[in-house]
CSV table of C-alpha atoms in Angstrom, one decimal:
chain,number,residue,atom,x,y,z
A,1,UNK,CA,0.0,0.0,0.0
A,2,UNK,CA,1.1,3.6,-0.9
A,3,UNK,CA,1.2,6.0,1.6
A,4,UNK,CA,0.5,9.4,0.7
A,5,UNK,CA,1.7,12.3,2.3
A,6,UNK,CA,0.9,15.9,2.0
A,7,UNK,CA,3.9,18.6,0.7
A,8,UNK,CA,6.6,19.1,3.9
A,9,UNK,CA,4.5,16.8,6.1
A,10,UNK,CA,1.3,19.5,6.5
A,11,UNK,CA,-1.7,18.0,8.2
A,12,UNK,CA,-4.7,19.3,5.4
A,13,UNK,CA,-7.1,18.8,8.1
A,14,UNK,CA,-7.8,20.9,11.5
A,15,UNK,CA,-9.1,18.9,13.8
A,16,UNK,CA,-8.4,15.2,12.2
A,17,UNK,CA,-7.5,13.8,15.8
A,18,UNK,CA,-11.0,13.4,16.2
A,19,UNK,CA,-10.3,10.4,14.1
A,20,UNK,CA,-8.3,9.2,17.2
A,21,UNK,CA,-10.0,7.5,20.0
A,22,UNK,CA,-8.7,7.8,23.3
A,23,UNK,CA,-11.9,6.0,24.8
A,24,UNK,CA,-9.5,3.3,25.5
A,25,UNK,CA,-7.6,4.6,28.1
A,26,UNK,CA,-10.0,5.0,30.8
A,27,UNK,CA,-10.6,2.1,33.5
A,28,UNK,CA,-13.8,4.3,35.4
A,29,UNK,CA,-16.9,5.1,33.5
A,30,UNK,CA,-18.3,8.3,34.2
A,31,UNK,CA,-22.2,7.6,34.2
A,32,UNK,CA,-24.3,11.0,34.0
A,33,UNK,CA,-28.1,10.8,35.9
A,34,UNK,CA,-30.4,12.6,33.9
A,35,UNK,CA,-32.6,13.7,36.9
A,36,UNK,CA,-30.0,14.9,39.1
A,37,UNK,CA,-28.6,16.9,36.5
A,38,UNK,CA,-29.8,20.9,36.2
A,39,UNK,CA,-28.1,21.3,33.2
A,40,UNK,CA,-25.7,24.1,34.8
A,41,UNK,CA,-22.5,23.4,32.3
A,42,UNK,CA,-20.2,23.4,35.1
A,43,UNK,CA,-18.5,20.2,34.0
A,44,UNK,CA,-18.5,21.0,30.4
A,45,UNK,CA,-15.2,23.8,30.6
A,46,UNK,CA,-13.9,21.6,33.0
A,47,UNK,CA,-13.7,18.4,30.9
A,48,UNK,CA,-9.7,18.1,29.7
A,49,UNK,CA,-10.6,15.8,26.2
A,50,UNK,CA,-14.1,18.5,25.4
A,51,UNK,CA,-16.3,15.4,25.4
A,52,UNK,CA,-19.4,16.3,27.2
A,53,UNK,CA,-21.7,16.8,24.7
A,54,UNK,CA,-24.4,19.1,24.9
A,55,UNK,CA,-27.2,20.8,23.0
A,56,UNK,CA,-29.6,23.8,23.1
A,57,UNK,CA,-28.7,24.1,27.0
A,58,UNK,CA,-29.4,20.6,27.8
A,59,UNK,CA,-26.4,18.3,28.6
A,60,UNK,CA,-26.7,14.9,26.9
A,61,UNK,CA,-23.6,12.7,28.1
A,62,UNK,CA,-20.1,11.7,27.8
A,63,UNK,CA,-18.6,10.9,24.7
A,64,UNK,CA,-17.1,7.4,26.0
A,65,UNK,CA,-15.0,7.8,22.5
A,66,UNK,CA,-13.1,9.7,24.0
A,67,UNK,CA,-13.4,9.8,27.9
A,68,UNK,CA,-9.9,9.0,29.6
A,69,UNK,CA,-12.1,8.4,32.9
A,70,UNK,CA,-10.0,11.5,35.1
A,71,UNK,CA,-12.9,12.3,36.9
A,72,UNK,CA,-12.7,16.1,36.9
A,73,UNK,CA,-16.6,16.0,35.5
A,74,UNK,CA,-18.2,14.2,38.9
A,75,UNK,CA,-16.0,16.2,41.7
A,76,UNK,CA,-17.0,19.6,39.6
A,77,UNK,CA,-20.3,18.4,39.6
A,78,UNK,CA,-22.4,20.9,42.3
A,79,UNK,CA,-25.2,17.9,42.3
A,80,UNK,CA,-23.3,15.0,42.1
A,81,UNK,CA,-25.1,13.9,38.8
A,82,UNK,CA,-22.3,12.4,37.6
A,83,UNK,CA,-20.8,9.2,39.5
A,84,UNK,CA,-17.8,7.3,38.4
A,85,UNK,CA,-18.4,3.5,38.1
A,86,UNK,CA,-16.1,0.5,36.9
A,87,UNK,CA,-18.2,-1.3,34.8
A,88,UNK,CA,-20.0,0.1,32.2
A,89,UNK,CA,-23.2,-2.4,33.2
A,90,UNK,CA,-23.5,-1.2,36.6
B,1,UNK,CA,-21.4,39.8,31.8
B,2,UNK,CA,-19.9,35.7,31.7
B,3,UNK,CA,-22.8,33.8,31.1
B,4,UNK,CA,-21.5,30.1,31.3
B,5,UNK,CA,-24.2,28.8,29.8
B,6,UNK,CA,-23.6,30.6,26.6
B,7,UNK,CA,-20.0,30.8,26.6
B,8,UNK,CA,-19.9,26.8,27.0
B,9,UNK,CA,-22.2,26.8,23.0
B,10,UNK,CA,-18.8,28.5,21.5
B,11,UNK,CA,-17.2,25.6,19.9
B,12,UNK,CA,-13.5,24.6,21.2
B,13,UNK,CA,-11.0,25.2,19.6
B,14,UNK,CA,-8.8,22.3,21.1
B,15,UNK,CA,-10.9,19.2,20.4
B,16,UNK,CA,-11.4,16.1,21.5
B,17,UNK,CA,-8.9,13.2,20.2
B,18,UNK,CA,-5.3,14.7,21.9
B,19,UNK,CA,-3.4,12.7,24.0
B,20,UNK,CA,-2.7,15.1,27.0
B,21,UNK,CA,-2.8,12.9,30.4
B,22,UNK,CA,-6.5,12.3,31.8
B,23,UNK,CA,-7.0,15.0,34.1
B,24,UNK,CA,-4.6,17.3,32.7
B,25,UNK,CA,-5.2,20.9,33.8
B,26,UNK,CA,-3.6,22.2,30.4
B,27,UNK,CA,-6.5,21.5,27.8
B,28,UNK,CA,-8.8,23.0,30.2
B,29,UNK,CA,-7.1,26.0,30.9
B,30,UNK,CA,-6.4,26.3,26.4
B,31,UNK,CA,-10.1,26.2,25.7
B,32,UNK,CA,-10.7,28.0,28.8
B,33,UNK,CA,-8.3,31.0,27.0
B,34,UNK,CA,-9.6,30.3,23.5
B,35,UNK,CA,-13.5,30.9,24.7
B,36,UNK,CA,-13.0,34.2,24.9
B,37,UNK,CA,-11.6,34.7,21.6
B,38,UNK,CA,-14.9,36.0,19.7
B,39,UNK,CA,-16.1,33.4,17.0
B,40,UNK,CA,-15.8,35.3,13.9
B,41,UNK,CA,-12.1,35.9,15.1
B,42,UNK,CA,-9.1,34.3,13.1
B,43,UNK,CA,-6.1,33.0,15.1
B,44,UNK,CA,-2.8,31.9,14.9
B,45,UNK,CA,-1.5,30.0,17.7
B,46,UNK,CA,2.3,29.2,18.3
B,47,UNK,CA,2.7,26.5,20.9
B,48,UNK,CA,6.5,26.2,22.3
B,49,UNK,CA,8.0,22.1,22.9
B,50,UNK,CA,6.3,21.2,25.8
B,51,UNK,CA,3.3,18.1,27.1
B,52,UNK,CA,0.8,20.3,25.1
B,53,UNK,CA,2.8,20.9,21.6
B,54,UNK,CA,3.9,17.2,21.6
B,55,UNK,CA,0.3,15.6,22.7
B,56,UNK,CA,-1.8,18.2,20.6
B,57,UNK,CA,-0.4,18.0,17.2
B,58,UNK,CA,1.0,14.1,17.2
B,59,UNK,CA,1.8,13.6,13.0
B,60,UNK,CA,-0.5,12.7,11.2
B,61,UNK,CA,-3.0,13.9,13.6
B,62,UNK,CA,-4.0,17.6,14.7
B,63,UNK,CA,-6.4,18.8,17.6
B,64,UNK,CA,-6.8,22.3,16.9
B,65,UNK,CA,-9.7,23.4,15.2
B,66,UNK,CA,-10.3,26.4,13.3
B,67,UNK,CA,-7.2,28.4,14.0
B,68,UNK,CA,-3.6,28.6,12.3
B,69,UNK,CA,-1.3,26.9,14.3
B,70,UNK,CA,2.4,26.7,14.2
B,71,UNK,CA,4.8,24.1,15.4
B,72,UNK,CA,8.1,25.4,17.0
B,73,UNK,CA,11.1,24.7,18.9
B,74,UNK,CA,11.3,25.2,22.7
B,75,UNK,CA,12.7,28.8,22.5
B,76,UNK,CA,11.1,30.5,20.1
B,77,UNK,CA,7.2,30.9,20.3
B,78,UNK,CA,7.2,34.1,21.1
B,79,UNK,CA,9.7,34.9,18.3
B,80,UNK,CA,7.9,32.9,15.9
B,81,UNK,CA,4.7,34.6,17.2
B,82,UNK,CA,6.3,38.1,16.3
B,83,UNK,CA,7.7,37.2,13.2
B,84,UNK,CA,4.5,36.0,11.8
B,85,UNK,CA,2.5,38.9,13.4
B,86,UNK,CA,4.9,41.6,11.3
B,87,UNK,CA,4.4,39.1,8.3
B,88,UNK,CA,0.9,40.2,8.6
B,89,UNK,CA,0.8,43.3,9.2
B,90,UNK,CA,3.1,44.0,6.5
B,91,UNK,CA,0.6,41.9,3.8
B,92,UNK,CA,-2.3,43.5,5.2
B,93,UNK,CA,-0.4,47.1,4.3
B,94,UNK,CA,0.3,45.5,0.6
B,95,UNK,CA,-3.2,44.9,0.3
B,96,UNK,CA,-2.3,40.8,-0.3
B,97,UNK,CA,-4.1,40.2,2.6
B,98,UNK,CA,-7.9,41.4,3.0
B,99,UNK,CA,-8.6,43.4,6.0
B,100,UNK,CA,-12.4,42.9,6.8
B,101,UNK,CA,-11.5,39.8,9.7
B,102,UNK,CA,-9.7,40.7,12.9
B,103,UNK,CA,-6.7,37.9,13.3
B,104,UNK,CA,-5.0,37.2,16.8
B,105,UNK,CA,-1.7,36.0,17.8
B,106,UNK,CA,-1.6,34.2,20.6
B,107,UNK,CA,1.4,32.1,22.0
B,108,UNK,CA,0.8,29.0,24.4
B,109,UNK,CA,3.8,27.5,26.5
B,110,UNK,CA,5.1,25.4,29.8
B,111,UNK,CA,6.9,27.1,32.6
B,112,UNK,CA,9.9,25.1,30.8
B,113,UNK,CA,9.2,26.7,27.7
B,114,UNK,CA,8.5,30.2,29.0
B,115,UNK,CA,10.5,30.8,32.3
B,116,UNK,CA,13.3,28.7,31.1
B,117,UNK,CA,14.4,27.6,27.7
B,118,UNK,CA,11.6,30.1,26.2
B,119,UNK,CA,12.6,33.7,28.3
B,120,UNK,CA,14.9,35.3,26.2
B,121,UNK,CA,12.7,35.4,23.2
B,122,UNK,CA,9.9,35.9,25.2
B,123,UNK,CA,11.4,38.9,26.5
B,124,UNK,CA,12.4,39.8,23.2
B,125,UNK,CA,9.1,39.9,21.6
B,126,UNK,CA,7.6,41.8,24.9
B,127,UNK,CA,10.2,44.6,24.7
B,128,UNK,CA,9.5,45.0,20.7
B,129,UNK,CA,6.0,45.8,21.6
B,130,UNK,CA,4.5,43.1,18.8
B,131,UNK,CA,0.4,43.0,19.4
B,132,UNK,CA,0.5,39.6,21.1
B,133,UNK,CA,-0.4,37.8,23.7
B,134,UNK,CA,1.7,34.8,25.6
B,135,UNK,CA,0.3,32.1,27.7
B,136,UNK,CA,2.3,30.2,30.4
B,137,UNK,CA,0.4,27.6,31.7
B,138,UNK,CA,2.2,26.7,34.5
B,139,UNK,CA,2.7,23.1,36.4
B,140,UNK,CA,5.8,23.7,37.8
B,141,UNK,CA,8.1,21.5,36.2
B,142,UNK,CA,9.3,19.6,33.0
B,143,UNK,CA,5.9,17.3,32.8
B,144,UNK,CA,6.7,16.2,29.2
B,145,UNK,CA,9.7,14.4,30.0
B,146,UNK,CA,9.4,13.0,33.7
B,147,UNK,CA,9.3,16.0,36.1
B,148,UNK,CA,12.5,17.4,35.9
B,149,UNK,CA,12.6,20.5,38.0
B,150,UNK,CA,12.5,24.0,36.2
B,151,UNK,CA,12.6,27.6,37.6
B,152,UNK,CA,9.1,27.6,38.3
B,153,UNK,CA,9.1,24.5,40.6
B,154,UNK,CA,8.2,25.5,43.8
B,155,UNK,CA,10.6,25.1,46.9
B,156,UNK,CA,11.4,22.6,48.5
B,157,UNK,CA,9.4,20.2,45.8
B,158,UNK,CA,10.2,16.4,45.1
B,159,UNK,CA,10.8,16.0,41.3
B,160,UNK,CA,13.3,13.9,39.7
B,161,UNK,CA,16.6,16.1,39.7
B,162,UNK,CA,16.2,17.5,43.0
B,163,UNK,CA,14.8,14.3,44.8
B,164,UNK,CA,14.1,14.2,48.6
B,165,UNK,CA,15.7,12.2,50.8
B,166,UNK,CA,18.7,11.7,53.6
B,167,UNK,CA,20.9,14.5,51.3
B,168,UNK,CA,18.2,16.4,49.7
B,169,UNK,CA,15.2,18.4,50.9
B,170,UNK,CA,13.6,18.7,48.0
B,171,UNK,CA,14.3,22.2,45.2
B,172,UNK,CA,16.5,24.0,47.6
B,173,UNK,CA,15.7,27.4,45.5
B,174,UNK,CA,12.9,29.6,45.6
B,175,UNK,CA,10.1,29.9,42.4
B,176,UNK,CA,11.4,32.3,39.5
B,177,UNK,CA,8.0,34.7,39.8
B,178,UNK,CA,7.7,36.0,35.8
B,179,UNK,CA,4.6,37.8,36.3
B,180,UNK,CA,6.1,40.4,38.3
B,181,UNK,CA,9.3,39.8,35.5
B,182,UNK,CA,6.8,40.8,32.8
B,183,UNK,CA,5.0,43.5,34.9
B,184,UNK,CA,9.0,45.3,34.6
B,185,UNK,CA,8.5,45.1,31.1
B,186,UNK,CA,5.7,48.0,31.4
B,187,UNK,CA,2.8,45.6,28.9
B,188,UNK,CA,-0.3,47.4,29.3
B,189,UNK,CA,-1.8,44.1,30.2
B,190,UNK,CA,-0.3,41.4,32.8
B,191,UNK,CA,-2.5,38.4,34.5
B,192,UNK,CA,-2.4,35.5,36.9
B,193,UNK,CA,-5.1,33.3,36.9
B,194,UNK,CA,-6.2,29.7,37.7
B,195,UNK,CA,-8.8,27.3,37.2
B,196,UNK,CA,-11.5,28.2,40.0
B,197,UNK,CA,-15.5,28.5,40.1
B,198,UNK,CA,-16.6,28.5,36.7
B,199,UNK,CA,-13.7,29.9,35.2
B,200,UNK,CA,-14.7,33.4,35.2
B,201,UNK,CA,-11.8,34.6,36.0
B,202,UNK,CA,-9.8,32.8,33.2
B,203,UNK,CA,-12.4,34.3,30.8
B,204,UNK,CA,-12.2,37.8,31.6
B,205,UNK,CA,-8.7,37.9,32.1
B,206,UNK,CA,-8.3,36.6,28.7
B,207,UNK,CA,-10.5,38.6,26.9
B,208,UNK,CA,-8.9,41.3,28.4
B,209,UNK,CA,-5.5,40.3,27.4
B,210,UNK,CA,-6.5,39.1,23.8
B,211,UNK,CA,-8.3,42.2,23.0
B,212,UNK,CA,-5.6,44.4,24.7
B,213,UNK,CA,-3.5,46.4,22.1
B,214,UNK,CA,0.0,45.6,22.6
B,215,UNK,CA,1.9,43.1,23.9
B,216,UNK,CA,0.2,41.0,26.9
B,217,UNK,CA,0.9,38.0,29.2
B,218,UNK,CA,-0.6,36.3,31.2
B,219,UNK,CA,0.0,33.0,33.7
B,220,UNK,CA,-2.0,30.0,34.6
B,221,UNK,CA,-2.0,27.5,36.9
B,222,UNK,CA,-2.6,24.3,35.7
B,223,UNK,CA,-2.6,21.4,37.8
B,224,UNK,CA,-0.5,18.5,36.8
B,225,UNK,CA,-2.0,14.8,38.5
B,226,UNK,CA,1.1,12.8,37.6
B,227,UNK,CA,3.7,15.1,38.4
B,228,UNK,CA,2.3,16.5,41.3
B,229,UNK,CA,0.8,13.3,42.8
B,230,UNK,CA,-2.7,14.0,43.3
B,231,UNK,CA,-5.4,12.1,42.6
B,232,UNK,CA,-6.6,13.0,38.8
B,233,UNK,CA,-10.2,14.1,39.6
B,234,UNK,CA,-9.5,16.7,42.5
B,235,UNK,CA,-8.3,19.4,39.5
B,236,UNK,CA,-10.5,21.7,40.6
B,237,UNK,CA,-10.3,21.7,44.5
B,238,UNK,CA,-6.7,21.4,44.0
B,239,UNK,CA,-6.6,25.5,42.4
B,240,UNK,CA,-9.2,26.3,44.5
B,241,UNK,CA,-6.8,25.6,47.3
B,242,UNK,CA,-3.7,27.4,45.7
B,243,UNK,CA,-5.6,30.4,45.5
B,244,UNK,CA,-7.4,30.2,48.8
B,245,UNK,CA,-4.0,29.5,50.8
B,246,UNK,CA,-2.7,32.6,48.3
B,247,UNK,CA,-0.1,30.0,47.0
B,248,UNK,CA,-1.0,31.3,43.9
B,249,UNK,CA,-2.9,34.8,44.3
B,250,UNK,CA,-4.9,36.0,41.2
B,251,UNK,CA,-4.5,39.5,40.6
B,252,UNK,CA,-4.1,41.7,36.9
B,253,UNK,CA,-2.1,44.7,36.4
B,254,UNK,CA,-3.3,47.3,33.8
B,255,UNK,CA,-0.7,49.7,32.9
B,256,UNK,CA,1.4,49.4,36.1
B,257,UNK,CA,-1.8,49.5,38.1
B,258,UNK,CA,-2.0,46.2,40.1
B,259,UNK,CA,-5.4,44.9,40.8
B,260,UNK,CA,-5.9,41.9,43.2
B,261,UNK,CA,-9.3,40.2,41.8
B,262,UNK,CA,-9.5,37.5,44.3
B,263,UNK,CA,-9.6,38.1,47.6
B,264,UNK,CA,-10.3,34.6,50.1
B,265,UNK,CA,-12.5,35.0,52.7
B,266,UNK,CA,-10.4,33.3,54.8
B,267,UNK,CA,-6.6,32.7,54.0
B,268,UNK,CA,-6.1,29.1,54.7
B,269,UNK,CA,-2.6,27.4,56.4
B,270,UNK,CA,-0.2,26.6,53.0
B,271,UNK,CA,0.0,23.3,54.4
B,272,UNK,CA,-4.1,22.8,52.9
B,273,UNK,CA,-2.4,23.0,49.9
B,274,UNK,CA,0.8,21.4,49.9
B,275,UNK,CA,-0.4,18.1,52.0
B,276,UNK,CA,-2.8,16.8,49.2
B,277,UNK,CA,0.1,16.3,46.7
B,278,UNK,CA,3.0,14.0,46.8
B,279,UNK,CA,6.0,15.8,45.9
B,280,UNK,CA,5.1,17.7,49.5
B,281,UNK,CA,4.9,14.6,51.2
B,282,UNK,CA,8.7,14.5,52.7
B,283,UNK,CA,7.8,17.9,54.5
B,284,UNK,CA,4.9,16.4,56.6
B,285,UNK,CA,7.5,14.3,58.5
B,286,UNK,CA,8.6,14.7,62.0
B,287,UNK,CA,11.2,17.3,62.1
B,288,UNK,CA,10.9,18.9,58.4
B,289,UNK,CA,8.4,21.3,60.0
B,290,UNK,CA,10.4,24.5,59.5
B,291,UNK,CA,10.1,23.6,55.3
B,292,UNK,CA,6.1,24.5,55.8
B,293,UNK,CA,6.8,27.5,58.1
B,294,UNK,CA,9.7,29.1,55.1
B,295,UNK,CA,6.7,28.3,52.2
B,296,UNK,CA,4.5,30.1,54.9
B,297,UNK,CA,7.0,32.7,55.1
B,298,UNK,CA,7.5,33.1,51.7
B,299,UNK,CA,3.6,32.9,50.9
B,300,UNK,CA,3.0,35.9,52.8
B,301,UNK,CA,5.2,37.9,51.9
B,302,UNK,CA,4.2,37.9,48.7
B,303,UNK,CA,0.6,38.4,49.3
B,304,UNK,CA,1.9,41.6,51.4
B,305,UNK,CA,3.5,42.9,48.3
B,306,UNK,CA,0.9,42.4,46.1
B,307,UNK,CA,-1.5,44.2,49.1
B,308,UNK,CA,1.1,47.2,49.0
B,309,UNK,CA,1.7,47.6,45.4
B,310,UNK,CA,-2.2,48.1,44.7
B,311,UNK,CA,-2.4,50.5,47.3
B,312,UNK,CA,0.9,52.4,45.9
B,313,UNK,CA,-0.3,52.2,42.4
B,314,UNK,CA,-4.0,53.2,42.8
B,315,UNK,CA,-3.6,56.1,44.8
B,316,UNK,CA,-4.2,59.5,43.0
B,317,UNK,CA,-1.5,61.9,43.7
């Protein structure tokens, strides 16, 4: 297989490491409870890898893509919506 | 007025997909800078050698979004940063460039990168007056490469040059303190902040700096969990403690005029700080007490000069 690469080693895309999970690293599940939650954002500037996803002012989740499972999310949390678990089933 | 809930819909500029540690204190405090960049705005961002440069932009891979960004040795952001703002400003007066979009320079670095290896170019590009602004976002040490100690370690701190034990107490000398360095070189704007609350400070600060004409700095604290031994998810109460013991007071200084913007409600024992994180640990021993009582010391008399040069330099003669 050819490998192509771009003139003096550019990257052509901004942003392309979204192409690169780092879901894998994490070994604590951060699970999010809907009706604890008051939608107050606090954990979204807080989260190192930008993966808590949220939409017209209403926080949906965790991207587990990318999660490295640091925690930062449930001890900023003013509610304690969001609890860290170590398996995902639980 | 910092609305969180809006400021949160901008989108980041430093995505998702880098391979900073989990935890890290750095990514936070970048999109925490680049938030109060407006939207519409162009940047071009210069990051020196450092945990974020080497994690952010890993070949073939990039995590920032929507900005220029520039990949540079460990001494020269600042001068790359210069070079490419006169580049622009000279293509802009050629009329190769068009005008109608606002573009700003903005330089990111370690303490390794700025108070060490990075200081004579940042100093450089200060005294030259460039419209720039230069980020330090401090941990205190060489992260990157396995805590090695730099001039922003703090005293008496375990890393792995200046190791405690039976010889050593720990980095016998004091913390280099560039803020007040870069005060000296009369920018109109000059900030310490950390990651408190939610991050209001950070925000305004940075706005503040971005959208200042001229050259500006500012310095963050950014937690490091590995290098400072703390457990990963305590990022937040870990600043909240630095400022709150005054280990790391936040305070701005417009034109020479210092401004302290936080003031705790009660100024907590260092030892609040220090005794959560392992490279402290040696001084909690029996007999190492007078280490605490010199940080104390130290601490203080800091805080005391900060109190007295806002008095000094906001009174009307």
């Amino acid at each position: 297989m050819k490998k192509e690469y771009s003139l003096g080693g550019t990257i052509l895309k901004d942003g392309n490491s979204e192409n690169f999970k780092t879901g894998d690293w994490k070994n604590k599940y951060p699970y999010h409870d809907k009706e604890k939650c008051k939608n107050c954002m606090m954990c979204v500037p807080f989260c190192p890898e930008s993966c808590i996803r949220h939409e017209d002012s209403k926080l949906l989740g965790m991207d587990l893509d990318f999660c490295k499972g640091c925690g930062v999310c449930s001890k900023v949390c003013p509610f304690h919506a969001i609890e860290m678990k170590s398996d995902i089933n639980k | 007025m910092y609305n969180l809930k809006e400021v949160v819909n901008k989108p980041n500029r430093l995505t998702s997909g880098h391979r900073m540690c989990a935890g890290c204190g750095a990514p936070v405090t970048i999109n925490g800078v680049l938030r109060a960049l407006k939207e519409e705005d162009n940047a071009v961002i210069s990051v020196a050698t450092g945990c974020l440069e080497v994690s952010t932009c890993t070949f073939p891979y990039t995590s920032w979004k929507n900005c220029s960004f520039i990949h540079t040795a460990f001494e020269c952001a600042s001068a790359t940063l210069s070079g490419v703002e006169t580049t622009y400003n000279k293509l802009k007066k050629d009329g190769k460039i068009s005008d109608d979009k606002v573009t700003k320079f903005i330089g990111f670095g370690g303490d390794g990168g700025t108070l060490d290896i990075g200081l004579q170019s940042l100093s450089g590009a200060m005294e030259r007056g460039h419209d720039i602004t230069y980020i330090c976002y401090d941990n205190g040490a060489y992260m990157n490469t396995g805590t090695q100690r730099s001039s922003s370690t703090p005293h008496f701190a375990d890393t792995t040059t200046t190791p405690s034990g039976k010889v050593s107490n720990g980095k016998a000398q004091q913390r280099k303190d560039l803020t007040e360095i870069m005060v000296k070189h009369n920018l109109p704007y000059v900030a310490q902040s950390a990651l408190i609350g939610n991050l209001k400070d950070l925000y305004e600060k940075s706005e503040k700096a971005i959208y200042t004409k001229g050259p500006t700095y500012m310095s963050v604290l950014s937690p490091c969990p590995r290098g400072w031994g703390y457990p990963s998810e305590d990022l937040q109460t870990i600043s909240k403690l630095a400022v709150d013991t005054c280990f790391w007071p936040l305070y701005e200084v417009c034109d020479g005029k210092y401004k302290i913007t936080y003031r705790p409600a009660k100024k907590l024992p260092v030892e609040e700080f220090l005794k959560l994180q392992k490279r402290f640990k040696h001084m909690f021993k029996a007999g190492n007490e007078w280490m605490i009582e010199e940080i104390q010391k130290e601490v203080d008399k800091k805080w005391e000069y900060l109190q007295m040069m806002e008095k000094i330099t906001n009174e009307e003669n």
